């Protein structure tokens, strides 16, 4: 083993100690030159080549596949069978929305965490417990809203999703919005806000005012950007701002009732 190899070993040990539990994502030239049916070995499973190099074609495929889904159950089956995103091959479950698919209020987070991946349900871990409390504070529970994520699969080790992964999964979120037809969307965290609104801003810049999202069917939906519950657990001092934002949602609902 030469010095260079020792560096690789140390690098991998660092990744493992930092919680990275699988290598995937960027594909080296050797794979790019491989025939489409070739499988790429990962620690846990084999990823179809198409998923590993997901790009424009995968976005098109995702959009086309979910076009005819008439219900969240139908959409879930389509997403479970989708092969264009490598995240699926490291996840235990496909996590589509939880709550009421007829709700007027939709909450959108980033991606399932370890507990959500295990159970197959959005926001059931520590972040979900805080979200439940936030909902209860304005008289809501999961029967009054629909709760989902930008990504239906947990990124390994809870790493941040790549732009390509977000792009491939966005058609599934857009279809959920089209099926549920919410009047209000409350995004949780920067990834959810920026992915939905096609922006690149901090939550601090976007929060506190109503914004608008135009759904694929042409409906304009009011959007409030808020902090992610995981961030609030780490930074409780920001809870006051979240409280103000959730009250903005409450008063807008009451105003229009
Ligand atoms: N964080 C998210 O963004 N979504 C979940 O479902 C759980 C944690």
Short mmCIF file of C-alpha atoms and ligand atoms in Angstrom, two decimals:
data_model
loop_
_atom_site.label_atom_id
_atom_site.label_comp_id
_atom_site.label_asym_id
_atom_site.label_seq_id
_atom_site.Cartn_x
_atom_site.Cartn_y
_atom_site.Cartn_z
CA UNK A 1 0.00 0.00 0.00
CA UNK A 2 1.55 3.37 -0.98
CA UNK A 3 1.13 6.76 0.74
CA UNK A 4 -1.68 7.64 -1.57
CA UNK A 5 -3.62 4.50 -0.61
CA UNK A 6 -3.18 5.31 3.06
CA UNK A 7 -4.75 8.71 2.34
CA UNK A 8 -7.77 7.03 0.77
CA UNK A 9 -8.18 4.73 3.78
CA UNK A 10 -8.02 7.67 6.21
CA UNK A 11 -10.44 9.60 4.07
CA UNK A 12 -12.93 6.69 4.13
CA UNK A 13 -12.49 6.32 7.90
CA UNK A 14 -13.30 9.98 8.27
CA UNK A 15 -16.44 9.60 6.16
CA UNK A 16 -17.57 6.63 8.28
CA UNK A 17 -16.94 8.53 11.52
CA UNK A 18 -18.93 11.46 10.10
CA UNK A 19 -21.97 9.25 9.52
CA UNK A 20 -21.66 8.60 5.78
CA UNK A 21 -23.04 5.10 5.32
CA UNK A 22 -22.82 4.56 1.60
CA UNK A 23 -20.92 5.89 -1.39
CA UNK A 24 -23.05 7.05 -4.27
CA UNK A 25 -23.79 10.19 -6.28
CA UNK A 26 -20.95 11.24 -8.58
CA UNK A 27 -20.17 8.54 -11.09
CA UNK A 28 -16.63 8.07 -12.32
CA UNK A 29 -15.72 7.90 -16.01
CA UNK A 30 -15.50 4.15 -15.89
CA UNK A 31 -19.22 3.92 -15.19
CA UNK A 32 -20.15 6.61 -17.70
CA UNK A 33 -18.57 4.43 -20.38
CA UNK A 34 -20.40 1.31 -19.28
CA UNK A 35 -23.37 -0.17 -21.14
CA UNK A 36 -26.80 0.84 -19.72
CA UNK A 37 -27.59 -2.58 -18.31
CA UNK A 38 -24.44 -2.59 -16.17
CA UNK A 39 -25.04 -2.47 -12.43
CA UNK A 40 -23.01 -0.30 -10.07
CA UNK A 41 -22.01 -1.97 -6.84
CA UNK A 42 -22.65 -0.08 -3.61
CA UNK A 43 -22.23 -1.31 -0.06
CA UNK A 44 -25.84 -2.40 0.34
CA UNK A 45 -27.32 -3.02 -3.06
CA UNK A 46 -26.93 -2.73 -6.81
CA UNK A 47 -28.09 0.48 -8.43
CA UNK A 48 -29.32 0.32 -12.03
CA UNK A 49 -26.99 2.35 -14.22
CA UNK A 50 -29.84 4.67 -15.26
CA UNK A 51 -30.43 5.70 -11.64
CA UNK A 52 -26.78 6.36 -10.97
CA UNK A 53 -26.46 8.77 -13.88
CA UNK A 54 -29.92 10.33 -13.44
CA UNK A 55 -30.23 13.59 -15.33
CA UNK A 56 -32.54 15.27 -17.79
CA UNK A 57 -33.92 11.93 -18.99
CA UNK A 58 -34.84 10.92 -15.45
CA UNK A 59 -36.64 14.22 -14.87
CA UNK A 60 -38.61 13.64 -18.08
CA UNK A 61 -39.37 10.06 -17.08
CA UNK A 62 -40.55 11.10 -13.60
CA UNK A 63 -42.79 13.81 -15.08
CA UNK A 64 -44.30 11.45 -17.66
CA UNK A 65 -44.84 8.59 -15.21
CA UNK A 66 -46.75 10.57 -12.63
CA UNK A 67 -48.87 12.51 -15.14
CA UNK A 68 -51.86 10.18 -14.92
CA UNK A 69 -51.83 9.53 -11.18
CA UNK A 70 -55.30 10.42 -9.89
CA UNK A 71 -54.67 9.83 -6.19
CA UNK A 72 -51.82 9.84 -3.68
CA UNK A 73 -52.04 6.03 -3.49
CA UNK A 74 -51.59 5.75 -7.27
CA UNK A 75 -48.71 8.21 -7.14
CA UNK A 76 -47.04 6.26 -4.32
CA UNK A 77 -47.01 3.08 -6.44
CA UNK A 78 -45.47 5.02 -9.34
CA UNK A 79 -42.76 6.53 -7.14
CA UNK A 80 -42.01 3.13 -5.57
CA UNK A 81 -41.47 1.65 -9.04
CA UNK A 82 -39.42 4.59 -10.35
CA UNK A 83 -35.81 3.68 -11.15
CA UNK A 84 -34.35 7.09 -12.05
CA UNK A 85 -33.05 8.18 -8.63
CA UNK A 86 -30.19 6.35 -6.93
CA UNK A 87 -31.39 7.43 -3.46
CA UNK A 88 -34.12 4.81 -3.65
CA UNK A 89 -31.58 1.99 -3.64
CA UNK A 90 -30.14 2.98 -0.28
CA UNK A 91 -33.47 3.76 1.39
CA UNK A 92 -35.61 1.25 3.28
CA UNK A 93 -38.91 2.90 2.33
CA UNK A 94 -40.42 5.32 -0.17
CA UNK A 95 -41.96 8.08 1.95
CA UNK A 96 -44.83 9.97 0.30
CA UNK A 97 -47.05 12.42 2.17
CA UNK A 98 -48.82 11.82 5.45
CA UNK A 99 -52.03 13.35 6.74
CA UNK A 100 -55.15 14.36 4.84
CA UNK A 101 -54.91 14.33 1.01
CA UNK A 102 -57.96 16.64 0.90
CA UNK A 103 -56.43 19.21 3.24
CA UNK A 104 -56.25 22.92 2.44
CA UNK A 105 -52.85 23.25 4.10
CA UNK A 106 -49.71 21.50 2.95
CA UNK A 107 -46.41 21.38 4.86
CA UNK A 108 -43.31 20.52 2.84
CA UNK A 109 -40.03 19.38 4.40
CA UNK A 110 -36.74 18.26 2.90
CA UNK A 111 -36.37 14.48 3.00
CA UNK A 112 -37.12 11.54 5.29
CA UNK A 113 -34.66 11.06 8.14
CA UNK A 114 -33.64 7.73 9.69
CA UNK A 115 -36.93 7.21 11.58
CA UNK A 116 -39.10 8.22 8.64
CA UNK A 117 -37.11 5.86 6.40
CA UNK A 118 -37.61 3.04 8.89
CA UNK A 119 -41.35 3.61 9.38
CA UNK A 120 -42.20 4.82 5.86
CA UNK A 121 -44.03 7.93 7.10
CA UNK A 122 -43.10 11.63 6.88
CA UNK A 123 -42.09 13.57 9.99
CA UNK A 124 -42.38 10.88 12.67
CA UNK A 125 -39.01 11.47 14.36
CA UNK A 126 -37.92 14.30 16.66
CA UNK A 127 -38.58 16.94 13.97
CA UNK A 128 -42.03 15.46 13.43
CA UNK A 129 -42.82 15.61 17.14
CA UNK A 130 -41.94 19.32 17.16
CA UNK A 131 -43.99 19.82 13.99
CA UNK A 132 -46.98 18.17 15.74
CA UNK A 133 -46.60 20.68 18.60
CA UNK A 134 -46.39 23.60 16.16
CA UNK A 135 -49.58 22.40 14.47
CA UNK A 136 -51.34 21.92 17.80
CA UNK A 137 -50.42 25.46 18.82
CA UNK A 138 -52.71 26.80 16.09
CA UNK A 139 -55.38 24.14 16.53
CA UNK A 140 -54.27 21.82 13.73
CA UNK A 141 -53.34 18.16 13.59
CA UNK A 142 -52.44 15.72 10.84
CA UNK A 143 -56.11 15.31 9.89
CA UNK A 144 -56.16 19.01 8.94
CA UNK A 145 -53.06 19.08 6.76
CA UNK A 146 -50.97 17.13 4.30
CA UNK A 147 -47.30 16.71 5.20
CA UNK A 148 -44.69 15.72 2.65
CA UNK A 149 -41.10 16.23 1.53
CA UNK A 150 -39.17 17.38 -1.52
CA UNK A 151 -37.56 13.93 -1.67
CA UNK A 152 -39.36 10.63 -1.06
CA UNK A 153 -36.12 8.85 -0.12
CA UNK A 154 -33.63 9.45 2.68
CA UNK A 155 -30.22 10.62 1.46
CA UNK A 156 -27.53 8.34 2.97
CA UNK A 157 -26.34 9.57 6.35
CA UNK A 158 -28.86 12.46 6.10
CA UNK A 159 -26.54 14.33 3.75
CA UNK A 160 -27.92 17.32 1.84
CA UNK A 161 -29.64 16.30 -1.40
CA UNK A 162 -27.87 17.21 -4.63
CA UNK A 163 -29.47 19.54 -7.19
CA UNK A 164 -29.86 16.56 -9.55
CA UNK A 165 -31.69 14.51 -6.89
CA UNK A 166 -34.02 17.43 -6.16
CA UNK A 167 -34.70 17.95 -9.88
CA UNK A 168 -35.55 14.28 -10.43
CA UNK A 169 -37.91 14.14 -7.44
CA UNK A 170 -39.60 17.51 -7.96
CA UNK A 171 -42.21 16.13 -10.43
CA UNK A 172 -43.46 13.86 -7.61
CA UNK A 173 -43.92 16.82 -5.28
CA UNK A 174 -45.60 18.89 -8.00
CA UNK A 175 -48.03 16.02 -8.66
CA UNK A 176 -48.86 15.82 -4.95
CA UNK A 177 -49.66 19.54 -5.00
CA UNK A 178 -51.87 19.00 -8.06
CA UNK A 179 -53.73 16.11 -6.40
CA UNK A 180 -54.16 17.69 -2.95
CA UNK A 181 -54.91 21.20 -4.32
CA UNK A 182 -53.98 23.04 -1.10
CA UNK A 183 -54.83 26.72 -0.62
CA UNK A 184 -51.75 27.26 1.54
CA UNK A 185 -48.26 25.77 1.51
CA UNK A 186 -45.89 26.15 4.46
CA UNK A 187 -42.32 25.14 3.59
CA UNK A 188 -39.97 23.88 6.31
CA UNK A 189 -36.33 24.81 5.79
CA UNK A 190 -34.26 26.24 2.96
CA UNK A 191 -34.22 23.14 0.73
CA UNK A 192 -38.01 22.97 0.63
CA UNK A 193 -38.43 26.71 0.02
CA UNK A 194 -35.76 27.02 -2.65
CA UNK A 195 -36.74 23.82 -4.47
CA UNK A 196 -40.42 24.77 -4.62
CA UNK A 197 -39.92 28.45 -5.45
CA UNK A 198 -36.85 27.90 -7.65
CA UNK A 199 -34.78 30.34 -5.62
CA UNK A 200 -31.50 30.29 -3.76
CA UNK A 201 -32.04 32.23 -0.55
CA UNK A 202 -31.84 31.74 3.19
CA UNK A 203 -35.00 31.12 5.19
CA UNK A 204 -34.26 34.33 7.12
CA UNK A 205 -34.60 36.31 3.86
CA UNK A 206 -37.76 34.54 2.64
CA UNK A 207 -39.76 34.14 5.85
CA UNK A 208 -42.36 36.51 7.24
CA UNK A 209 -44.22 37.35 4.03
CA UNK A 210 -46.63 35.59 1.73
CA UNK A 211 -45.21 34.32 -1.52
CA UNK A 212 -46.87 32.53 -4.42
CA UNK A 213 -46.41 29.20 -6.17
CA UNK A 214 -48.14 28.54 -9.49
CA UNK A 215 -49.05 24.87 -9.76
CA UNK A 216 -48.77 22.97 -13.05
CA UNK A 217 -52.56 23.26 -13.42
CA UNK A 218 -52.28 27.08 -13.25
CA UNK A 219 -53.60 27.55 -9.70
CA UNK A 220 -51.84 30.15 -7.58
CA UNK A 221 -51.14 28.92 -4.06
CA UNK A 222 -50.04 31.08 -1.14
CA UNK A 223 -46.69 30.06 0.30
CA UNK A 224 -45.22 30.89 3.71
CA UNK A 225 -41.57 29.98 4.24
CA UNK A 226 -40.58 28.83 7.73
CA UNK A 227 -37.67 27.29 9.58
CA UNK A 228 -37.19 23.52 9.61
CA UNK A 229 -38.13 21.88 12.96
CA UNK A 230 -34.66 20.23 13.08
CA UNK A 231 -33.10 23.70 12.92
CA UNK A 232 -35.43 24.92 15.67
CA UNK A 233 -34.38 21.98 17.86
CA UNK A 234 -30.76 23.06 17.40
CA UNK A 235 -31.49 26.80 17.63
CA UNK A 236 -34.43 27.29 20.03
CA UNK A 237 -33.94 31.07 19.99
CA UNK A 238 -35.50 31.09 16.49
CA UNK A 239 -38.73 29.51 17.75
CA UNK A 240 -40.24 32.96 18.28
CA UNK A 241 -39.92 33.70 14.54
CA UNK A 242 -41.50 30.36 13.68
CA UNK A 243 -44.33 31.17 16.08
CA UNK A 244 -44.88 34.50 14.29
CA UNK A 245 -44.91 32.75 10.89
CA UNK A 246 -47.31 30.02 11.96
CA UNK A 247 -49.62 32.71 13.38
CA UNK A 248 -49.49 34.42 9.96
CA UNK A 249 -50.76 31.15 8.48
CA UNK A 250 -53.50 30.90 11.09
CA UNK A 251 -54.78 34.45 10.56
CA UNK A 252 -54.75 34.05 6.75
CA UNK A 253 -56.82 30.86 7.05
CA UNK A 254 -59.29 32.60 9.41
CA UNK A 255 -59.48 35.65 7.15
CA UNK A 256 -60.51 33.51 4.17
CA UNK A 257 -62.92 31.20 6.00
N1 LIG B 1 -37.02 16.07 8.13
C1 LIG B 1 -37.69 16.31 6.98
O1 LIG B 1 -37.44 17.28 6.26
N2 LIG B 1 -38.68 15.47 6.67
C2 LIG B 1 -39.02 14.42 7.41
O2 LIG B 1 -39.94 13.70 7.05
C3 LIG B 1 -38.29 14.20 8.60
C4 LIG B 1 -37.29 15.03 8.94
#
